[in-house]
Short mmCIF file of N, CA, C and O in Angstrom, two decimals:
data_model
loop_
_atom_site.label_atom_id
_atom_site.label_comp_id
_atom_site.label_asym_id
_atom_site.label_seq_id
_atom_site.Cartn_x
_atom_site.Cartn_y
_atom_site.Cartn_z
N MET A 1 90.19 112.89 119.05
CA MET A 1 91.55 112.93 118.91
C MET A 1 91.88 114.52 119.55
O MET A 1 91.13 115.53 119.39
N THR A 2 92.79 114.52 120.42
CA THR A 2 93.26 115.60 121.21
C THR A 2 94.07 116.42 120.10
O THR A 2 94.60 116.01 119.27
N HIS A 3 94.34 117.79 120.60
CA HIS A 3 95.24 118.75 120.23
C HIS A 3 96.58 118.25 120.14
O HIS A 3 97.39 118.21 118.92
N GLU A 4 97.08 117.45 121.00
CA GLU A 4 98.44 116.92 121.12
C GLU A 4 98.46 115.81 120.16
O GLU A 4 99.72 115.58 119.55
N GLU A 5 97.51 114.93 119.88
CA GLU A 5 97.41 113.59 118.74
C GLU A 5 97.51 114.38 117.34
O GLU A 5 98.33 113.84 116.78
N VAL A 6 97.01 115.46 117.22
CA VAL A 6 96.99 116.10 116.20
C VAL A 6 98.37 116.64 115.77
O VAL A 6 98.92 116.43 114.76
N MET A 7 98.96 117.19 116.89
CA MET A 7 100.33 117.57 116.68
C MET A 7 101.34 116.50 116.15
O MET A 7 102.13 116.56 115.69
N ALA A 8 101.11 115.36 116.93
CA ALA A 8 102.13 114.29 116.73
C ALA A 8 101.63 113.89 115.00
O ALA A 8 102.52 113.40 114.47
N VAL A 9 100.54 113.93 114.69
CA VAL A 9 100.23 113.44 113.40
C VAL A 9 101.11 114.48 112.41
O VAL A 9 101.67 114.05 111.19
N MET A 10 101.10 115.84 112.72
CA MET A 10 101.70 116.66 111.91
C MET A 10 103.27 116.32 112.12
O MET A 10 103.89 116.54 110.90
N GLU A 11 103.84 116.03 113.33
CA GLU A 11 105.21 115.73 113.25
C GLU A 11 105.54 114.45 112.13
O GLU A 11 106.48 114.53 111.68
N GLU A 12 104.60 113.52 112.30
CA GLU A 12 104.83 112.23 111.56
C GLU A 12 104.79 112.88 109.74
O GLU A 12 105.51 112.20 109.17
N ILE A 13 104.14 113.60 109.50
CA ILE A 13 104.04 114.17 107.89
C ILE A 13 105.41 114.64 107.80
O ILE A 13 105.88 114.61 106.42
N ARG A 14 106.29 115.10 108.66
CA ARG A 14 107.75 115.58 108.37
C ARG A 14 107.96 116.90 107.43
O ARG A 14 108.58 116.74 106.46
N LEU A 15 106.87 117.80 107.52
CA LEU A 15 107.05 119.10 107.13
C LEU A 15 107.16 120.06 108.14
O LEU A 15 106.70 119.98 108.92
N PRO A 16 107.75 121.27 107.69
CA PRO A 16 107.67 122.39 108.50
C PRO A 16 106.11 122.79 108.65
O PRO A 16 105.60 122.77 107.56
N TYR A 17 105.62 122.98 109.72
CA TYR A 17 103.91 123.32 109.83
C TYR A 17 103.87 124.30 110.98
O TYR A 17 105.04 124.65 111.83
N ALA A 18 102.65 125.18 110.68
CA ALA A 18 102.02 125.92 111.70
C ALA A 18 100.76 126.03 111.81
O ALA A 18 100.17 125.27 111.11
N TYR A 19 100.15 126.37 112.96
CA TYR A 19 98.70 126.45 113.09
C TYR A 19 98.34 127.67 112.75
O TYR A 19 98.71 128.68 112.87
N HIS A 20 97.22 127.59 111.80
CA HIS A 20 96.45 128.52 111.03
C HIS A 20 97.33 129.20 109.99
O HIS A 20 97.12 129.26 108.55
N HIS A 21 98.51 129.85 110.33
CA HIS A 21 99.22 130.51 109.37
C HIS A 21 100.78 130.60 109.83
O HIS A 21 100.83 130.49 110.88
N PHE A 22 101.54 131.09 108.88
CA PHE A 22 102.91 131.41 109.46
C PHE A 22 102.96 133.10 109.33
O PHE A 22 102.25 133.49 108.90
N ALA A 23 103.69 133.58 110.34
CA ALA A 23 103.70 134.85 110.74
C ALA A 23 104.38 135.50 109.38
O ALA A 23 105.01 134.82 108.51
N GLU A 24 104.05 136.78 108.89
CA GLU A 24 104.48 137.38 107.76
C GLU A 24 105.89 137.43 107.50
O GLU A 24 106.68 137.66 108.47
N GLY A 25 106.41 136.79 106.70
CA GLY A 25 107.94 136.77 106.13
C GLY A 25 108.59 135.50 106.87
O GLY A 25 109.67 135.35 106.63
N GLU A 26 107.87 134.75 107.66
CA GLU A 26 108.47 133.72 108.27
C GLU A 26 108.03 132.38 107.56
O GLU A 26 108.39 131.20 108.26
N SER A 27 107.38 132.17 106.67
CA SER A 27 106.89 130.85 106.18
C SER A 27 108.41 130.20 105.49
O SER A 27 109.16 130.97 104.69
N PRO A 28 108.44 128.96 105.54
CA PRO A 28 109.47 128.46 105.03
C PRO A 28 109.28 128.21 103.41
O PRO A 28 108.25 128.34 102.93
N ASP A 29 110.54 127.92 102.89
CA ASP A 29 110.38 127.35 101.35
C ASP A 29 109.42 126.26 101.28
O ASP A 29 109.56 125.39 102.38
N PRO A 30 108.81 126.13 100.20
CA PRO A 30 107.64 124.93 100.18
C PRO A 30 108.83 123.80 99.80
O PRO A 30 109.79 123.83 99.53
N PRO A 31 108.18 122.48 100.30
CA PRO A 31 106.83 122.18 100.81
C PRO A 31 106.69 122.48 102.17
O PRO A 31 107.77 122.32 103.01
N PHE A 32 105.56 123.11 102.69
CA PHE A 32 105.00 123.09 104.08
C PHE A 32 103.73 122.92 104.21
O PHE A 32 102.89 122.59 103.38
N ALA A 33 103.51 122.80 105.72
CA ALA A 33 101.76 122.59 106.00
C ALA A 33 101.51 123.25 106.97
O ALA A 33 102.10 124.14 107.84
N VAL A 34 99.90 123.60 107.16
CA VAL A 34 99.32 124.48 107.93
C VAL A 34 98.16 123.38 108.36
O VAL A 34 97.63 122.90 107.46
N PHE A 35 97.80 123.75 109.73
CA PHE A 35 96.55 123.06 109.99
C PHE A 35 95.84 123.94 111.01
O PHE A 35 96.27 124.71 111.43
N LEU A 36 94.49 123.62 110.89
CA LEU A 36 93.57 124.57 111.56
C LEU A 36 92.29 123.86 111.94
O LEU A 36 92.13 122.86 111.13
N TYR A 37 91.48 124.20 112.99
CA TYR A 37 90.14 123.81 113.18
C TYR A 37 89.08 124.73 112.88
O TYR A 37 88.97 125.81 113.46
N PRO A 38 88.70 124.48 111.74
CA PRO A 38 87.77 125.68 111.15
C PRO A 38 86.38 125.83 111.68
O PRO A 38 85.53 126.80 111.34
N GLY A 39 85.89 124.47 112.58
CA GLY A 39 84.52 124.54 113.06
C GLY A 39 84.30 123.39 113.57
O GLY A 39 85.31 122.50 113.89
N SER A 40 83.29 123.11 113.81
CA SER A 40 82.67 121.64 114.48
C SER A 40 81.63 121.27 113.87
O SER A 40 80.73 121.89 113.03
N ASN A 41 81.34 119.88 114.03
CA ASN A 41 80.09 119.23 113.68
C ASN A 41 79.56 118.24 114.68
O ASN A 41 79.60 117.09 114.67
N ASN A 42 79.27 118.94 115.92
CA ASN A 42 79.00 118.32 116.99
C ASN A 42 77.43 117.45 116.78
O ASN A 42 76.77 118.10 116.09
N PHE A 43 77.15 116.55 117.68
CA PHE A 43 76.15 115.72 117.65
C PHE A 43 75.37 116.11 119.00
O PHE A 43 76.02 116.14 120.20
N SER A 44 74.07 116.41 118.75
CA SER A 44 73.15 116.79 120.21
C SER A 44 72.37 115.78 120.43
O SER A 44 71.82 114.95 119.57
N ALA A 45 71.78 115.64 121.56
CA ALA A 45 70.77 114.99 122.17
C ALA A 45 70.24 115.65 123.41
O ALA A 45 70.99 116.23 124.35
N ASP A 46 68.73 115.56 123.61
CA ASP A 46 68.53 116.29 124.72
C ASP A 46 68.86 117.68 124.79
O ASP A 46 68.87 118.45 125.84
N GLY A 47 69.03 118.46 123.60
CA GLY A 47 69.32 119.93 123.75
C GLY A 47 70.76 120.24 124.21
O GLY A 47 71.19 121.47 124.41
N LYS A 48 71.62 119.26 124.24
CA LYS A 48 73.08 119.19 124.71
C LYS A 48 73.94 118.79 123.63
O LYS A 48 73.49 117.95 122.92
N VAL A 49 75.21 119.07 123.79
CA VAL A 49 76.08 118.41 122.89
C VAL A 49 76.51 117.01 123.48
O VAL A 49 76.86 116.96 124.59
N TYR A 50 76.04 116.07 122.74
CA TYR A 50 76.48 114.62 123.16
C TYR A 50 77.73 114.16 122.98
O TYR A 50 78.46 113.37 123.39
N PHE A 51 77.99 114.52 121.43
CA PHE A 51 79.30 114.07 121.07
C PHE A 51 80.09 115.18 120.33
O PHE A 51 79.45 115.74 119.57
N LYS A 52 81.32 115.63 120.73
CA LYS A 52 81.88 116.77 119.93
C LYS A 52 82.77 116.18 118.98
O LYS A 52 83.24 115.20 118.94
N ALA A 53 82.88 116.74 117.78
CA ALA A 53 83.49 116.56 116.41
C ALA A 53 84.05 117.87 115.95
O ALA A 53 83.26 118.60 115.49
N ASP A 54 85.42 117.92 116.21
CA ASP A 54 85.97 119.29 115.41
C ASP A 54 86.22 118.93 114.05
O ASP A 54 86.72 117.89 113.74
N ARG A 55 86.25 119.85 113.25
CA ARG A 55 86.59 119.75 111.64
C ARG A 55 88.15 120.09 111.85
O ARG A 55 88.69 120.89 112.59
N LEU A 56 88.89 119.56 111.25
CA LEU A 56 90.35 119.64 111.16
C LEU A 56 90.60 119.54 109.63
O LEU A 56 90.40 118.97 108.71
N ASN A 57 91.39 120.69 109.12
CA ASN A 57 91.89 120.92 108.02
C ASN A 57 93.55 120.86 107.95
O ASN A 57 94.13 121.60 108.78
N ILE A 58 94.18 120.03 106.99
CA ILE A 58 95.61 119.96 106.97
C ILE A 58 95.94 120.40 105.51
O ILE A 58 95.49 119.74 104.61
N GLU A 59 96.75 121.58 105.26
CA GLU A 59 96.77 122.24 103.98
C GLU A 59 98.21 122.10 103.70
O GLU A 59 99.01 122.31 104.46
N ILE A 60 98.66 121.16 102.49
CA ILE A 60 99.74 121.12 102.27
C ILE A 60 100.20 121.92 100.96
O ILE A 60 99.50 121.92 99.95
N TYR A 61 101.41 122.94 100.97
CA TYR A 61 101.61 123.67 99.96
C TYR A 61 102.94 123.36 99.30
O TYR A 61 103.94 122.99 100.09
N THR A 62 102.95 123.33 98.13
CA THR A 62 104.34 122.97 97.35
C THR A 62 104.05 123.74 96.15
O THR A 62 103.34 124.31 95.35
N ASP A 63 105.47 123.90 95.53
CA ASP A 63 105.67 124.74 94.35
C ASP A 63 105.72 124.01 93.18
O ASP A 63 105.25 124.26 92.05
N ILE A 64 105.70 122.73 93.26
CA ILE A 64 105.34 121.75 92.10
C ILE A 64 104.47 120.67 92.72
O ILE A 64 104.40 120.43 93.60
N LYS A 65 103.77 120.06 91.48
CA LYS A 65 102.77 118.70 92.12
C LYS A 65 103.57 117.59 92.65
O LYS A 65 104.65 117.02 91.98
N ASN A 66 103.31 117.34 93.76
CA ASN A 66 104.14 116.53 94.56
C ASN A 66 103.25 115.12 95.04
O ASN A 66 103.04 115.04 96.17
N ILE A 67 103.34 114.19 94.01
CA ILE A 67 102.47 112.94 94.23
C ILE A 67 102.98 112.11 95.60
O ILE A 67 102.38 111.72 96.40
N GLU A 68 104.44 112.03 95.61
CA GLU A 68 105.04 111.12 96.67
C GLU A 68 104.73 111.85 97.90
O GLU A 68 104.47 111.19 99.01
N LEU A 69 104.80 113.25 98.33
CA LEU A 69 104.46 113.79 99.46
C LEU A 69 103.09 113.73 99.71
O LEU A 69 102.72 113.60 100.86
N GLU A 70 101.95 113.36 99.04
CA GLU A 70 100.59 113.46 99.00
C GLU A 70 100.51 112.11 99.57
O GLU A 70 99.73 111.60 100.58
N GLN A 71 101.29 110.97 98.89
CA GLN A 71 101.13 109.70 99.32
C GLN A 71 101.57 109.56 100.66
O GLN A 71 101.21 108.56 101.39
N GLN A 72 102.73 110.15 101.07
CA GLN A 72 103.25 110.13 102.39
C GLN A 72 102.36 110.75 103.61
O GLN A 72 102.10 110.11 104.47
N THR A 73 101.73 111.70 103.08
CA THR A 73 100.67 112.46 103.93
C THR A 73 99.43 111.63 104.08
O THR A 73 99.01 111.17 105.34
N GLU A 74 98.99 111.10 103.21
CA GLU A 74 97.79 109.93 103.13
C GLU A 74 98.26 108.71 103.90
O GLU A 74 97.52 108.10 104.68
N ALA A 75 99.54 108.13 103.84
CA ALA A 75 99.76 107.10 104.71
C ALA A 75 99.77 107.11 106.16
O ALA A 75 99.36 106.62 106.70
N VAL A 76 100.43 108.38 106.32
CA VAL A 76 100.36 108.91 107.97
C VAL A 76 98.59 109.01 108.56
O VAL A 76 98.45 108.47 109.58
N LEU A 77 97.84 109.54 107.58
CA LEU A 77 96.41 109.66 107.95
C LEU A 77 95.78 108.33 108.08
O LEU A 77 95.35 107.97 108.87
N ASP A 78 96.14 107.52 107.01
CA ASP A 78 95.58 106.11 106.94
C ASP A 78 96.08 105.43 108.16
O ASP A 78 95.20 104.62 108.83
N GLY A 79 97.41 105.45 108.65
CA GLY A 79 97.89 104.85 109.55
C GLY A 79 97.39 105.28 110.86
O GLY A 79 97.22 104.28 111.88
N HIS A 80 96.76 106.22 111.05
CA HIS A 80 95.99 106.76 112.35
C HIS A 80 94.47 106.36 112.16
O HIS A 80 93.77 106.69 113.19
N GLY A 81 94.03 105.70 111.17
CA GLY A 81 92.62 105.44 110.91
C GLY A 81 91.69 106.61 110.53
O GLY A 81 90.47 106.65 111.22
N ILE A 82 92.25 107.67 110.06
CA ILE A 82 91.75 108.97 109.90
C ILE A 82 90.79 109.02 108.55
O ILE A 82 91.48 108.94 107.54
N PHE A 83 89.62 109.11 108.35
CA PHE A 83 88.83 109.47 107.27
C PHE A 83 89.03 110.80 106.92
O PHE A 83 88.90 111.82 107.56
N TYR A 84 89.32 111.05 105.69
CA TYR A 84 89.85 112.47 104.85
C TYR A 84 89.12 112.48 103.58
O TYR A 84 88.61 111.68 102.82
N GLU A 85 88.68 113.79 103.38
CA GLU A 85 88.42 114.29 102.12
C GLU A 85 89.49 114.96 101.45
O GLU A 85 90.27 115.87 102.34
N LYS A 86 89.75 115.10 100.22
CA LYS A 86 91.00 115.58 99.67
C LYS A 86 90.48 116.51 98.41
O LYS A 86 89.71 116.23 97.59
N SER A 87 91.32 117.72 98.33
CA SER A 87 90.97 118.45 97.16
C SER A 87 92.05 119.33 96.84
O SER A 87 93.24 119.18 97.92
N GLU A 88 92.26 119.98 95.69
CA GLU A 88 93.45 120.65 95.38
C GLU A 88 93.08 122.10 94.80
O GLU A 88 92.06 121.90 93.63
N VAL A 89 93.80 122.97 94.75
CA VAL A 89 93.74 124.34 93.90
C VAL A 89 95.14 124.78 93.91
O VAL A 89 96.12 124.56 94.59
N TRP A 90 95.18 125.60 92.77
CA TRP A 90 96.38 126.26 92.25
C TRP A 90 96.37 127.73 92.90
O TRP A 90 95.40 128.27 92.58
N ILE A 91 97.14 128.40 93.47
CA ILE A 91 97.11 129.62 94.17
C ILE A 91 98.14 130.38 93.16
O ILE A 91 99.17 130.43 93.56
N GLU A 92 97.50 130.92 92.44
CA GLU A 92 98.05 131.86 91.38
C GLU A 92 99.09 133.00 91.82
O GLU A 92 100.25 133.14 91.69
N SER A 93 98.40 133.65 92.79
CA SER A 93 99.22 134.86 93.56
C SER A 93 100.41 134.51 94.36
O SER A 93 101.32 135.05 94.39
N GLU A 94 100.38 133.28 94.57
CA GLU A 94 101.52 132.67 95.39
C GLU A 94 102.60 131.69 94.54
O GLU A 94 103.34 131.23 95.24
N ASN A 95 101.75 131.30 93.46
CA ASN A 95 102.59 130.10 92.64
C ASN A 95 103.02 129.10 93.42
O ASN A 95 103.89 128.45 93.43
N LEU A 96 101.71 128.60 93.95
CA LEU A 96 101.84 127.31 94.98
C LEU A 96 100.50 126.61 94.73
O LEU A 96 99.34 127.02 94.45
N TYR A 97 100.69 125.29 94.94
CA TYR A 97 99.60 124.28 94.99
C TYR A 97 99.42 124.10 96.35
O TYR A 97 100.15 124.01 97.18
N GLU A 98 98.07 124.29 96.68
CA GLU A 98 97.48 123.74 97.88
C GLU A 98 96.65 122.34 97.81
O GLU A 98 95.66 122.44 96.92
N VAL A 99 96.97 121.40 98.63
CA VAL A 99 96.31 120.20 98.73
C VAL A 99 95.73 120.21 100.12
O VAL A 99 96.44 120.10 101.07
N LEU A 100 94.25 120.18 100.21
CA LEU A 100 93.62 120.10 101.37
C LEU A 100 92.99 118.91 101.71
O LEU A 100 92.33 118.33 101.03
N TYR A 101 93.39 118.40 102.94
CA TYR A 101 92.97 117.41 103.60
C TYR A 101 91.73 117.68 104.77
O TYR A 101 92.19 118.56 105.73
N GLN A 102 90.52 117.46 104.62
CA GLN A 102 89.54 117.88 105.39
C GLN A 102 89.07 116.59 106.16
O GLN A 102 88.69 115.57 105.41
N MET A 103 88.77 116.80 107.54
CA MET A 103 88.41 115.47 108.44
C MET A 103 87.85 116.06 109.61
O MET A 103 87.78 117.22 109.79
N GLU A 104 87.18 114.98 110.47
CA GLU A 104 86.78 115.47 111.82
C GLU A 104 87.57 114.51 112.81
O GLU A 104 87.84 113.49 112.31
N VAL A 105 87.96 115.24 113.72
CA VAL A 105 88.78 114.44 114.89
C VAL A 105 87.87 114.60 116.27
O VAL A 105 87.14 115.58 116.39
#
């Protein structure tokens, strides 16, 4: 999946979003999303990268638990045939929930 295709997925989720983070003081009111490529999981053959696989994290931030938004996000990912793992944490210092979708693209 190219970066442009990832951007199209982010547009389909229909939330304000940024790559990695919003600039200080510029984050919108929740809900909003952030995406980043925290690493790779490449496959090697003959001592070379045979197949490239970037890890992609999509982080959804809300101030209340929002099942409908999670279902909407998952419908977009499912619609693109993307396999993902999901986790959730409460960030007390920010008073926000973070729902994390991790995948390889």
